[in-house]
Short mmCIF file of C-alpha atoms in Angstrom, two decimals:
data_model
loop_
_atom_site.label_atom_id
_atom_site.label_comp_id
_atom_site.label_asym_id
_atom_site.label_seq_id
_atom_site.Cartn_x
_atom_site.Cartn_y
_atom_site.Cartn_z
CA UNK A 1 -62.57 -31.37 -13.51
CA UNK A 2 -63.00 -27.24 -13.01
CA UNK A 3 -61.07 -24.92 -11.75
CA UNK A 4 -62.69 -24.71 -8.51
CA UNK A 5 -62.40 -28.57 -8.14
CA UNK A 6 -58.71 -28.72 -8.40
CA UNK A 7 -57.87 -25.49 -6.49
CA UNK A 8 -60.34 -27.35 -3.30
CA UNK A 9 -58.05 -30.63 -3.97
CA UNK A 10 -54.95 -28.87 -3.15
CA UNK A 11 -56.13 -26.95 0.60
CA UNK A 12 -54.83 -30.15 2.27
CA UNK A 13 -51.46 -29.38 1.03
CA UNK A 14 -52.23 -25.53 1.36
CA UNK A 15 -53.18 -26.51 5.07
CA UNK A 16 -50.42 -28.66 5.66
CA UNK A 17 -47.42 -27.08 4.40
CA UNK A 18 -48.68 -23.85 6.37
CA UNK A 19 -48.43 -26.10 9.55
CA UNK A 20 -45.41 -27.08 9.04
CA UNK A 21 -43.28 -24.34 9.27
CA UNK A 22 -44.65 -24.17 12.68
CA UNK A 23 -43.56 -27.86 13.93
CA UNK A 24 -40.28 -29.18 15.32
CA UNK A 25 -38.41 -30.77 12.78
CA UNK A 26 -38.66 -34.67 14.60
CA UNK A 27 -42.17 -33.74 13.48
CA UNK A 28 -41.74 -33.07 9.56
CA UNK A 29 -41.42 -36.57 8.61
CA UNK A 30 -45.09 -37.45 9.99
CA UNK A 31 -46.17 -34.76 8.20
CA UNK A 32 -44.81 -35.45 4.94
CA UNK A 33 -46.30 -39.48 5.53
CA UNK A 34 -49.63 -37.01 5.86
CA UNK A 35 -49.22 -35.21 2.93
CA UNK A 36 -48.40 -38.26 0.83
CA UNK A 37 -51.44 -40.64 2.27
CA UNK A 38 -53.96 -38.02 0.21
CA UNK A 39 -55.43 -38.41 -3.32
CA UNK A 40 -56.78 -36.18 -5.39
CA UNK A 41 -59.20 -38.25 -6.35
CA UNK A 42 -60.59 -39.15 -2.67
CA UNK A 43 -64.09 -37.84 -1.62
CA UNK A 44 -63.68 -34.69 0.01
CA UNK A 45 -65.45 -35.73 3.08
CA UNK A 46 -62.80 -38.27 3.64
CA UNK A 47 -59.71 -36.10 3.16
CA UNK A 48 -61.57 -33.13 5.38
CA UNK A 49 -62.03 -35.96 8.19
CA UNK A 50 -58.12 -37.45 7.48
CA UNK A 51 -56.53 -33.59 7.70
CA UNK A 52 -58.44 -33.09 10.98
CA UNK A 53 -56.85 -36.11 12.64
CA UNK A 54 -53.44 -35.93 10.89
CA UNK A 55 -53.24 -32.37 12.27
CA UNK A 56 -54.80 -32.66 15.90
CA UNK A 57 -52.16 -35.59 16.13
CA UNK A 58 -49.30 -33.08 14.98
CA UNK A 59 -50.46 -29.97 17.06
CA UNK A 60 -50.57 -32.29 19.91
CA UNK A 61 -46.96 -33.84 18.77
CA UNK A 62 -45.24 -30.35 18.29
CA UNK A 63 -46.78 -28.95 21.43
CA UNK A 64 -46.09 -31.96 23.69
CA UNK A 65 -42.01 -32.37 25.38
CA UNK A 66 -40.92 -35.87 24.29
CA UNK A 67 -37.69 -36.22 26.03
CA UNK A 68 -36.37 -39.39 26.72
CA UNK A 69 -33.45 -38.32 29.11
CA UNK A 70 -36.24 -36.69 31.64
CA UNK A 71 -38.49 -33.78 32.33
CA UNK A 72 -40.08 -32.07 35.20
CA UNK A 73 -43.35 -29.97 36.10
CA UNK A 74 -43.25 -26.99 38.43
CA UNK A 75 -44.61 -23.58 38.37
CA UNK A 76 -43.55 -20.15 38.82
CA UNK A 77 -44.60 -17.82 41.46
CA UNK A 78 -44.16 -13.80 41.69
CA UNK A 79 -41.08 -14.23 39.41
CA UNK A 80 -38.93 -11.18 38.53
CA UNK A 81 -36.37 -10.63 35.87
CA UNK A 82 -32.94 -12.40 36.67
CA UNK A 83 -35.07 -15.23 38.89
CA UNK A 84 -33.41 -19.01 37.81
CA UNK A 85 -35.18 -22.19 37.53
CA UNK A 86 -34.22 -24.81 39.49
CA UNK A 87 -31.00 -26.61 38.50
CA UNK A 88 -31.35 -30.31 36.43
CA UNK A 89 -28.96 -32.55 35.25
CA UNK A 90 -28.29 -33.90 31.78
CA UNK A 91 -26.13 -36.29 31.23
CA UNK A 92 -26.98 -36.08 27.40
CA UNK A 93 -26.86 -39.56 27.02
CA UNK A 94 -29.52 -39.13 23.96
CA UNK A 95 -30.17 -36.58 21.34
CA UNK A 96 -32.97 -34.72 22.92
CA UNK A 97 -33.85 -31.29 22.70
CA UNK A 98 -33.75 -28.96 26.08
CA UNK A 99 -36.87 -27.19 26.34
CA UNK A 100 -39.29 -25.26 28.46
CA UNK A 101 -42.94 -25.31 28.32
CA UNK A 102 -45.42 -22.80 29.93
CA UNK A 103 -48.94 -22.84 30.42
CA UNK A 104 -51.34 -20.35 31.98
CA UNK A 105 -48.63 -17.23 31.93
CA UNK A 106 -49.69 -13.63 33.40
CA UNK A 107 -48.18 -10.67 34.86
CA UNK A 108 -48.56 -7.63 36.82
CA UNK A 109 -49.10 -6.57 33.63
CA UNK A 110 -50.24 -7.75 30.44
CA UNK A 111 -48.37 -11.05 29.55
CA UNK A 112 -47.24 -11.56 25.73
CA UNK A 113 -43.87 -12.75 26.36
CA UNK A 114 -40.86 -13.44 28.33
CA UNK A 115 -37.23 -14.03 27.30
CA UNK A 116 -35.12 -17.22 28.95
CA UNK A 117 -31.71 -17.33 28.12
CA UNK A 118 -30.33 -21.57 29.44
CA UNK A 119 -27.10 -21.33 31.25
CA UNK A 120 -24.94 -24.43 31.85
CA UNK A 121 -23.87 -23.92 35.50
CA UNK A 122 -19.49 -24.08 35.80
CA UNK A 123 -17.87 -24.71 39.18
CA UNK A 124 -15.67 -21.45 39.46
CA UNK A 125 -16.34 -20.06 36.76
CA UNK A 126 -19.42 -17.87 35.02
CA UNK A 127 -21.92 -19.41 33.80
CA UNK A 128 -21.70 -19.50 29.69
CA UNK A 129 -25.18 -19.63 28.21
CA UNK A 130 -26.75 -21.44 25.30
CA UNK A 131 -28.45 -19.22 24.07
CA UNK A 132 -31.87 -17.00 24.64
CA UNK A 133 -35.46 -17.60 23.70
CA UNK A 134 -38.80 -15.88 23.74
CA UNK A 135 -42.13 -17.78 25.09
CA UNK A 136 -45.36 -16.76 24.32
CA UNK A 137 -46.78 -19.25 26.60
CA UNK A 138 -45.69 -22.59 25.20
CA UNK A 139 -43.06 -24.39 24.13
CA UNK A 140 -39.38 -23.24 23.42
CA UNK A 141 -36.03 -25.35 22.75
CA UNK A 142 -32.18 -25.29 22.58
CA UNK A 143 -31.91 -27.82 20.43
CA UNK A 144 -29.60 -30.57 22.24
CA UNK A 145 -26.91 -28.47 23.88
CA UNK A 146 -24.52 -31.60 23.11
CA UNK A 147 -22.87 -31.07 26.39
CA UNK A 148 -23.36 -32.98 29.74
CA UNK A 149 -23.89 -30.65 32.73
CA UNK A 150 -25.69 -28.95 35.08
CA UNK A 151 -28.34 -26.48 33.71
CA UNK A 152 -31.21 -24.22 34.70
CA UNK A 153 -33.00 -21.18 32.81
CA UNK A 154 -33.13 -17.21 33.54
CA UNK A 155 -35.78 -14.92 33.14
CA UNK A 156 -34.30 -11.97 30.99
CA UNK A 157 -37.34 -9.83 30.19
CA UNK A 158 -40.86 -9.55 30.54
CA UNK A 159 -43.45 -7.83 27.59
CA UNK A 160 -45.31 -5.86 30.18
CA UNK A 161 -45.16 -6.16 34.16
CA UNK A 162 -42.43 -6.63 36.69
CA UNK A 163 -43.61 -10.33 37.62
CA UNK A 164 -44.19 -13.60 36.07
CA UNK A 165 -46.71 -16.31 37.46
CA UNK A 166 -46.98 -19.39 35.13
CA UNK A 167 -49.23 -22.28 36.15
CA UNK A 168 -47.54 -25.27 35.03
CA UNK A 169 -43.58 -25.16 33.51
CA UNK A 170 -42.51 -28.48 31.95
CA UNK A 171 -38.73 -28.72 31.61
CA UNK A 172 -37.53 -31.97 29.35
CA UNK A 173 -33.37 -32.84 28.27
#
């Protein structure tokens, strides 16, 4: 076998260990039963065709809430920094991560980003967060905040603008 031949044998893996540091780690094991269904010895046409569908299937996995607890759609309208979500309820009665998902985001200005920061919401007391993220239109996560309560999001920041609109918002726990 020549060089070329054995450096086009190992782009699967190339391809596949670049994805990965972009996945959720509940997605890492499919990826590694990916990486280890592959043979160097298999036609290229066929590994091409099974690296297609093994990563569709994770881009779709890492992309897609799967919370068993529950989840919600809304949008946001004409949103300004400070501006909370509406309030949900997790009783955190399984290990599932607490995340928000955006689709079709724009401003008054020029949408890259916003920063949420989750707040668990205290009778009497202020609100302690769990920490901030940035969204760049897609999907962020707190991990599982281990903690039954009451929680909603804030908007901290915006890239560019003074208002957020964002077509559909997914929020799973």
């Amino acid at each position: 076998m020549d060089a070329s031949n054995r450096c086009l044998n190992l782009q699967p893996f190339l391809v596949l260990a670049d994805i990965s540091r972009h996945l959720r780690p509940a997605v890492l094991p499919a990826l590694a039963d990916i990486r280890s269904s592959f043979s160097p010895t298999q036609p290229i046409n066929q590994r091409a065709a099974g690296i297609v569908a093994g990563v569709t299937l994770l881009c779709t996995a890492a992309v897609t809430p799967a919370h068993a607890e529950g989840s919600y759609d809304t949008y946001i309208s004409n949103w300004y920094v400070s501006n909370e979500s509406r309030h949900w309820t997790d009783r955190n009665s399984d290990g599932a991560w607490t995340g928000v998902y955006f689709e079709g985001c724009s401003t008054n200005g020029a949408f890259n980003h916003a920063g949420l920061m989750l707040r668990k919401a205290v009778d009497w007391q202020p609100d302690p967060s769990k920490g901030s993220r940035t969204n760049y239109c897609g999907w962020v996560d707190w991990n599982d905040p281990d903690d039954a309560g009451e929680y909603y999001f804030v908007l901290e920041s915006l890239s560019s603008g003074s208002r957020l609109w964002v077509n559909k918002v997914t929020i799973g726990f």
